Amino acid sequence: MNENKLTVLLGQMTLDEKIAQLTQLATPFFKGASDQGQITGPMVNMGIDEEVVMNSGSVLGASGAKEIINIQRTHIEENRLGIPLLFMSDIVHGFKTIFPVPLGIGCSWDLELTEKSAEIAAKEASVSGVHVTFAPMVDLVRDPRWGRVMESTGEDSYLNSQFARAYVRGFQGSDLTHDLHRVAACVKHFAAYGAAEGGRDYNTVDMSERELRETYLPAYKAALAEGCEMVMAAFNTVLGIPATGNKKLMRSILREEMNFNGVLISDWGAVKEMIPHGVAEDEKEAALKSITAGIDIEMMTATYVNYLKELVAEKVVDETIIDEAVLRILELKERLGLFENPYRGADEKLEQEIVMSAEHRDIARKLAVKSCVLLKNENVLPLNKKQKISLIGPFAQSGDILGPWSWLGSKEDAVTLREGMKMKVESSQLTLAKGSGIETVSEEQLHEAERVAKDADLIVLALGEDSEMSGEAGCRANIKLPDAQLKLIQHLKKLNKPMVAVLFNGRPLDLHGVIDQVDGVLEAWYPGTEGGAAVADLLYGDENPSGRLSMSFPFSVGQVPVYYNHFNTGRPKGAPDAQVRYVSQYLDIPNDPLFPFGFGLGYTSFFYSEMAISEEVMTPDQPITVSVTVTNNGSREGEETVQLYIRDVSGEVVRPLKELKDFEKVVLEPGESKKLTFTLTEPQLRYHHSDLQFESDPGKFIAYVGPNSKEGTEQSFTLVK
Ligand code: BGC
């Protein structure tokens, strides 16, 4: 079917059919779904009938080739024009083979492997019948109290943009129409969902338009530049108006400026939520605001089907606006080839063969290895295979290491830390105790842990947050490890043995009570299906840790938001002429985070030398290069992530102290050196000025090259325009 045929099809649709096409319902509503028991309840509550379901355009949350083929077949038979459904699901960090949570993936700084993980997720999802994934989530995050930081790649807009592109490439491939093992991507949550006040989910977002454009929009833009098919609107307010009903955000910025012509979907129930937000009196007004702003698909509420027809009859809504939305949905169906082959990649046989294949698990293990970040190591790691180790803690043999948004992953399939470690050593070398629950601890558990650890040479503590403590609606005001686990650490500390903590969690934590008590800390995030195997590879030194933080670890929650690319203020702490008191500081804690963006240790060390810039003057036609020699001066092979930052010393508006502009990963043998050269061009120095123009400032700049956002060497240059 071509464009013209789609217009003809649109012409054959009644207004009711068109409006139903704009409605997305969850799987249980549909005939052919295995879980049909729940239909009457929600259907009645939403005020819709079977006619709407029969004509609706898309399904939320279905998976499994058999079920999807069933639903699709019935649907095509039952709707008058035989229009196929779009099947959309949240395939965020893997389908059944679960990769590390995106924040872990962010710490890998490995775009190739990330793309591969998205390709695998797309393959598993598509043979199971899924057409669209609600990913990537590219919301920039600065507040670890927010549960959804685990779903983001971190605090930097450049790095997030690179990941956004890698994800979209992996999900969609280069020929979505013919490559049946890819899925359409839906970038979310547009826009700035990650800036919720106080780190509380669904809360107000308020910032200047300049900041929105400068810091928050680039990653969504990057996803679209890579051809991302869909966009999901955020729950929050943007510039005072909920994104779902925000005409300026959706029509002017997204559609006109960013040239987005694809399908725009609301988040779950968000159209109706404009009522409690206080910008719609009732469902009718919510429908009006949402369609006017340009939301094509209403997810899981029924204001469109219940009120759009009336609004058209009253001439408040022009039918062409509905036609445009329907056409965009039909076009996506066409691009996915659904009119020719409504079942697309769904294939029960292939599903059996490739889902969770050894090859997929192998990539999951590699990415998990890359995503763990070694935060502390006082000569305790790597472990020696001859050492007697006691593995203690609530995550010692827990399968709850997949993390939120892994709804199809199964904890039973996860390699636990104990299983991973058992693959490395004789069983006599490894003893085990639970030590505590996540949030509870008993005297018996402490005694047992102490008894088991007494004979050990070293204690590995497997600690963290259970997966319910982060993810959507998983916000915490206190971001320390729960007291029960801190108590376990203190108890074992008395034994005076070396201790290493492995952390399984979804957010940068306040590590007091851990970092000061133990000799080594490995941040494993939720590492996914192969998590235990990957962590054991790192602990025993079969792999060398190479992860670098993509989000700062606060010194304490009182610093939040704390991020590397902040402004200097007029009274920066530590300036040569600074006063003792009247400077921008806390009286009780440092300004700096505990671990900065870009930080991570490994089992070797790197030495930076000979930083040089090619010219002291850059012009728009004459880029400069920044070079540095990196030497592995340790005793084993290792991977370094070399980071290039700049500072615009005097801007039209104030500029961050450092901004990441480029990075390169390099693997070096012991004693090996490599010269790396980065090119810096004038467009890389541009930013949004006070009049929102995107341009650069002539004048002085500083380039920094180093292993993280805090350390490094610098050279200055001047931009002449
Ligand atoms: C989340 C989205 C998700 C949607 C559908 C919402 O609650 O905010 O990220 O895609 O549900 O599952």
Short mmCIF file of N, CA and C in Angstrom, two decimals, residues 458-541:
data_model
loop_
_atom_site.label_atom_id
_atom_site.label_comp_id
_atom_site.label_asym_id
_atom_site.label_seq_id
_atom_site.Cartn_x
_atom_site.Cartn_y
_atom_site.Cartn_z
N LEU A 458 38.61 -13.25 53.22
CA LEU A 458 38.03 -11.99 52.76
C LEU A 458 36.51 -12.15 52.68
N ILE A 459 35.80 -11.06 52.96
CA ILE A 459 34.33 -11.11 52.90
C ILE A 459 33.86 -10.31 51.68
N VAL A 460 33.04 -10.94 50.86
CA VAL A 460 32.37 -10.20 49.78
C VAL A 460 30.93 -9.95 50.23
N LEU A 461 30.58 -8.68 50.33
CA LEU A 461 29.22 -8.32 50.74
C LEU A 461 28.39 -8.02 49.51
N ALA A 462 27.27 -8.70 49.36
CA ALA A 462 26.39 -8.45 48.20
C ALA A 462 25.18 -7.67 48.70
N LEU A 463 25.20 -6.37 48.46
CA LEU A 463 24.24 -5.46 49.08
C LEU A 463 23.46 -4.69 48.02
N GLY A 464 22.43 -3.98 48.45
CA GLY A 464 21.75 -3.12 47.49
C GLY A 464 20.30 -2.81 47.81
N GLU A 465 19.61 -2.36 46.77
CA GLU A 465 18.19 -2.02 46.87
C GLU A 465 17.43 -3.07 46.10
N ASP A 466 16.26 -3.51 46.62
CA ASP A 466 15.53 -4.43 45.75
C ASP A 466 14.92 -3.62 44.61
N SER A 467 14.50 -4.33 43.55
CA SER A 467 14.16 -3.60 42.33
C SER A 467 12.92 -2.71 42.49
N GLU A 468 12.12 -2.99 43.51
CA GLU A 468 10.95 -2.14 43.77
C GLU A 468 11.36 -0.77 44.35
N MET A 469 12.60 -0.67 44.80
CA MET A 469 13.04 0.59 45.42
C MET A 469 13.50 1.61 44.40
N SER A 470 13.49 1.23 43.11
CA SER A 470 13.71 2.25 42.09
C SER A 470 12.76 1.97 40.93
N GLY A 471 12.99 2.60 39.79
CA GLY A 471 12.04 2.47 38.68
C GLY A 471 10.89 3.44 38.83
N GLU A 472 9.85 3.25 38.00
CA GLU A 472 8.72 4.19 38.04
C GLU A 472 8.08 4.17 39.43
N ALA A 473 7.84 5.36 39.96
CA ALA A 473 7.23 5.53 41.29
C ALA A 473 8.12 4.96 42.40
N GLY A 474 9.39 4.71 42.11
CA GLY A 474 10.31 4.15 43.11
C GLY A 474 11.26 5.23 43.62
N CYS A 475 10.72 6.29 44.18
CA CYS A 475 11.58 7.40 44.63
C CYS A 475 11.90 7.23 46.11
N ARG A 476 13.06 7.68 46.50
CA ARG A 476 13.45 7.61 47.92
C ARG A 476 14.05 8.95 48.32
N ALA A 477 13.68 9.42 49.53
CA ALA A 477 14.25 10.67 50.02
C ALA A 477 15.59 10.41 50.69
N ASN A 478 15.73 9.22 51.26
CA ASN A 478 16.98 8.83 51.88
C ASN A 478 17.64 7.81 50.95
N ILE A 479 18.78 8.18 50.40
CA ILE A 479 19.36 7.29 49.39
C ILE A 479 20.60 6.54 49.91
N LYS A 480 20.61 6.32 51.21
CA LYS A 480 21.63 5.42 51.76
C LYS A 480 21.14 3.97 51.59
N LEU A 481 22.06 3.04 51.79
CA LEU A 481 21.60 1.66 51.87
C LEU A 481 20.72 1.54 53.11
N PRO A 482 19.71 0.68 53.07
CA PRO A 482 18.85 0.52 54.25
C PRO A 482 19.67 0.17 55.50
N ASP A 483 19.20 0.65 56.65
CA ASP A 483 19.92 0.47 57.92
C ASP A 483 20.30 -0.97 58.20
N ALA A 484 19.41 -1.90 57.82
CA ALA A 484 19.68 -3.31 58.11
C ALA A 484 21.01 -3.73 57.50
N GLN A 485 21.26 -3.27 56.29
CA GLN A 485 22.50 -3.67 55.61
C GLN A 485 23.71 -2.93 56.19
N LEU A 486 23.50 -1.68 56.62
CA LEU A 486 24.61 -0.95 57.25
C LEU A 486 24.99 -1.63 58.56
N LYS A 487 23.98 -2.14 59.23
CA LYS A 487 24.23 -2.84 60.50
C LYS A 487 25.04 -4.12 60.24
N LEU A 488 24.70 -4.80 59.17
CA LEU A 488 25.44 -6.02 58.81
C LEU A 488 26.92 -5.68 58.56
N ILE A 489 27.15 -4.59 57.86
CA ILE A 489 28.55 -4.19 57.59
C ILE A 489 29.28 -3.95 58.91
N GLN A 490 28.64 -3.17 59.78
CA GLN A 490 29.28 -2.84 61.06
C GLN A 490 29.59 -4.09 61.87
N HIS A 491 28.64 -5.02 61.82
CA HIS A 491 28.81 -6.24 62.59
C HIS A 491 30.03 -7.02 62.10
N LEU A 492 30.14 -7.14 60.79
CA LEU A 492 31.24 -7.93 60.24
C LEU A 492 32.58 -7.20 60.32
N LYS A 493 32.49 -5.90 60.39
CA LYS A 493 33.71 -5.08 60.49
C LYS A 493 34.54 -5.51 61.71
N LYS A 494 33.83 -5.94 62.73
CA LYS A 494 34.50 -6.33 63.98
C LYS A 494 35.46 -7.49 63.77
N LEU A 495 35.24 -8.26 62.73
CA LEU A 495 36.11 -9.41 62.48
C LEU A 495 37.47 -8.99 61.94
N ASN A 496 37.58 -7.72 61.56
CA ASN A 496 38.86 -7.22 61.07
C ASN A 496 39.40 -7.93 59.83
N LYS A 497 38.51 -8.26 58.97
CA LYS A 497 38.93 -8.93 57.74
C LYS A 497 38.72 -7.99 56.57
N PRO A 498 39.49 -8.18 55.49
CA PRO A 498 39.23 -7.34 54.32
C PRO A 498 37.81 -7.57 53.80
N MET A 499 37.16 -6.47 53.41
CA MET A 499 35.78 -6.60 52.92
C MET A 499 35.62 -5.86 51.60
N VAL A 500 34.88 -6.50 50.69
CA VAL A 500 34.57 -5.89 49.40
C VAL A 500 33.05 -5.85 49.29
N ALA A 501 32.49 -4.69 48.94
CA ALA A 501 31.04 -4.61 48.75
C ALA A 501 30.72 -4.58 47.27
N VAL A 502 29.79 -5.44 46.87
CA VAL A 502 29.25 -5.38 45.51
C VAL A 502 27.83 -4.84 45.65
N LEU A 503 27.54 -3.76 44.92
CA LEU A 503 26.25 -3.10 45.09
C LEU A 503 25.32 -3.35 43.91
N PHE A 504 24.11 -3.78 44.22
CA PHE A 504 23.08 -3.99 43.18
C PHE A 504 21.99 -2.96 43.45
N ASN A 505 21.90 -1.96 42.61
CA ASN A 505 20.93 -0.90 42.88
C ASN A 505 20.69 -0.09 41.62
N GLY A 506 19.69 0.79 41.72
CA GLY A 506 19.26 1.51 40.51
C GLY A 506 19.60 2.98 40.49
N ARG A 507 20.29 3.47 41.51
CA ARG A 507 20.58 4.91 41.57
C ARG A 507 21.94 5.13 42.22
N PRO A 508 22.58 6.27 41.97
CA PRO A 508 23.75 6.62 42.76
C PRO A 508 23.30 6.75 44.22
N LEU A 509 23.98 6.05 45.11
CA LEU A 509 23.59 6.05 46.52
C LEU A 509 24.48 7.00 47.32
N ASP A 510 24.00 7.40 48.47
CA ASP A 510 24.88 8.02 49.47
C ASP A 510 25.58 6.83 50.14
N LEU A 511 26.87 6.72 49.91
CA LEU A 511 27.58 5.50 50.33
C LEU A 511 28.17 5.56 51.73
N HIS A 512 27.80 6.57 52.50
CA HIS A 512 28.32 6.58 53.87
C HIS A 512 27.82 5.37 54.63
N GLY A 513 28.71 4.80 55.40
CA GLY A 513 28.36 3.55 56.08
C GLY A 513 28.81 2.35 55.28
N VAL A 514 29.21 2.60 54.03
CA VAL A 514 29.75 1.52 53.18
C VAL A 514 31.19 1.86 52.82
N ILE A 515 31.33 2.99 52.13
CA ILE A 515 32.63 3.33 51.54
C ILE A 515 33.70 3.49 52.61
N ASP A 516 33.29 3.96 53.80
CA ASP A 516 34.24 4.18 54.89
C ASP A 516 34.51 2.93 55.70
N GLN A 517 33.75 1.88 55.43
CA GLN A 517 33.88 0.64 56.23
C GLN A 517 34.58 -0.49 55.50
N VAL A 518 34.51 -0.46 54.18
CA VAL A 518 35.02 -1.61 53.42
C VAL A 518 36.24 -1.21 52.61
N ASP A 519 36.94 -2.20 52.08
CA ASP A 519 38.20 -1.93 51.38
C ASP A 519 38.03 -1.84 49.87
N GLY A 520 36.93 -2.38 49.39
CA GLY A 520 36.68 -2.32 47.95
C GLY A 520 35.20 -2.18 47.68
N VAL A 521 34.83 -1.41 46.65
CA VAL A 521 33.41 -1.28 46.29
C VAL A 521 33.27 -1.40 44.78
N LEU A 522 32.44 -2.34 44.37
CA LEU A 522 32.12 -2.48 42.95
C LEU A 522 30.64 -2.16 42.77
N GLU A 523 30.34 -1.11 41.99
CA GLU A 523 28.95 -0.77 41.71
C GLU A 523 28.50 -1.61 40.52
N ALA A 524 27.57 -2.53 40.77
CA ALA A 524 27.16 -3.46 39.70
C ALA A 524 25.83 -3.06 39.07
N TRP A 525 25.16 -2.04 39.64
CA TRP A 525 23.81 -1.66 39.20
C TRP A 525 22.93 -2.92 39.24
N TYR A 526 21.89 -2.93 38.40
CA TYR A 526 21.17 -4.19 38.17
C TYR A 526 21.76 -4.72 36.87
N PRO A 527 22.61 -5.72 36.96
CA PRO A 527 23.41 -6.07 35.78
C PRO A 527 22.74 -7.01 34.78
N GLY A 528 21.51 -7.50 35.10
CA GLY A 528 20.79 -8.30 34.11
C GLY A 528 21.00 -9.80 34.24
N THR A 529 20.51 -10.51 33.23
CA THR A 529 20.47 -11.98 33.25
C THR A 529 21.82 -12.62 33.57
N GLU A 530 22.88 -12.07 33.04
CA GLU A 530 24.21 -12.66 33.24
C GLU A 530 24.98 -11.94 34.36
N GLY A 531 24.24 -11.20 35.17
CA GLY A 531 24.86 -10.33 36.17
C GLY A 531 25.88 -11.01 37.07
N GLY A 532 25.50 -12.14 37.67
CA GLY A 532 26.39 -12.81 38.62
C GLY A 532 27.67 -13.29 37.95
N ALA A 533 27.53 -13.75 36.71
CA ALA A 533 28.70 -14.24 35.98
C ALA A 533 29.64 -13.07 35.68
N ALA A 534 29.05 -11.95 35.26
CA ALA A 534 29.87 -10.78 34.91
C ALA A 534 30.59 -10.23 36.14
N VAL A 535 29.86 -10.15 37.25
CA VAL A 535 30.49 -9.61 38.46
C VAL A 535 31.61 -10.53 38.92
N ALA A 536 31.38 -11.84 38.83
CA ALA A 536 32.44 -12.79 39.22
C ALA A 536 33.65 -12.65 38.30
N ASP A 537 33.41 -12.43 37.00
CA ASP A 537 34.54 -12.20 36.07
C ASP A 537 35.39 -11.04 36.57
N LEU A 538 34.72 -10.00 37.04
CA LEU A 538 35.45 -8.80 37.49
C LEU A 538 36.11 -9.04 38.84
N LEU A 539 35.38 -9.65 39.77
CA LEU A 539 35.94 -9.85 41.11
C LEU A 539 37.20 -10.70 41.06
N TYR A 540 37.16 -11.76 40.23
CA TYR A 540 38.31 -12.66 40.17
C TYR A 540 39.35 -12.22 39.14
N GLY A 541 39.11 -11.07 38.53
CA GLY A 541 40.14 -10.52 37.64
C GLY A 541 40.22 -11.19 36.27
#
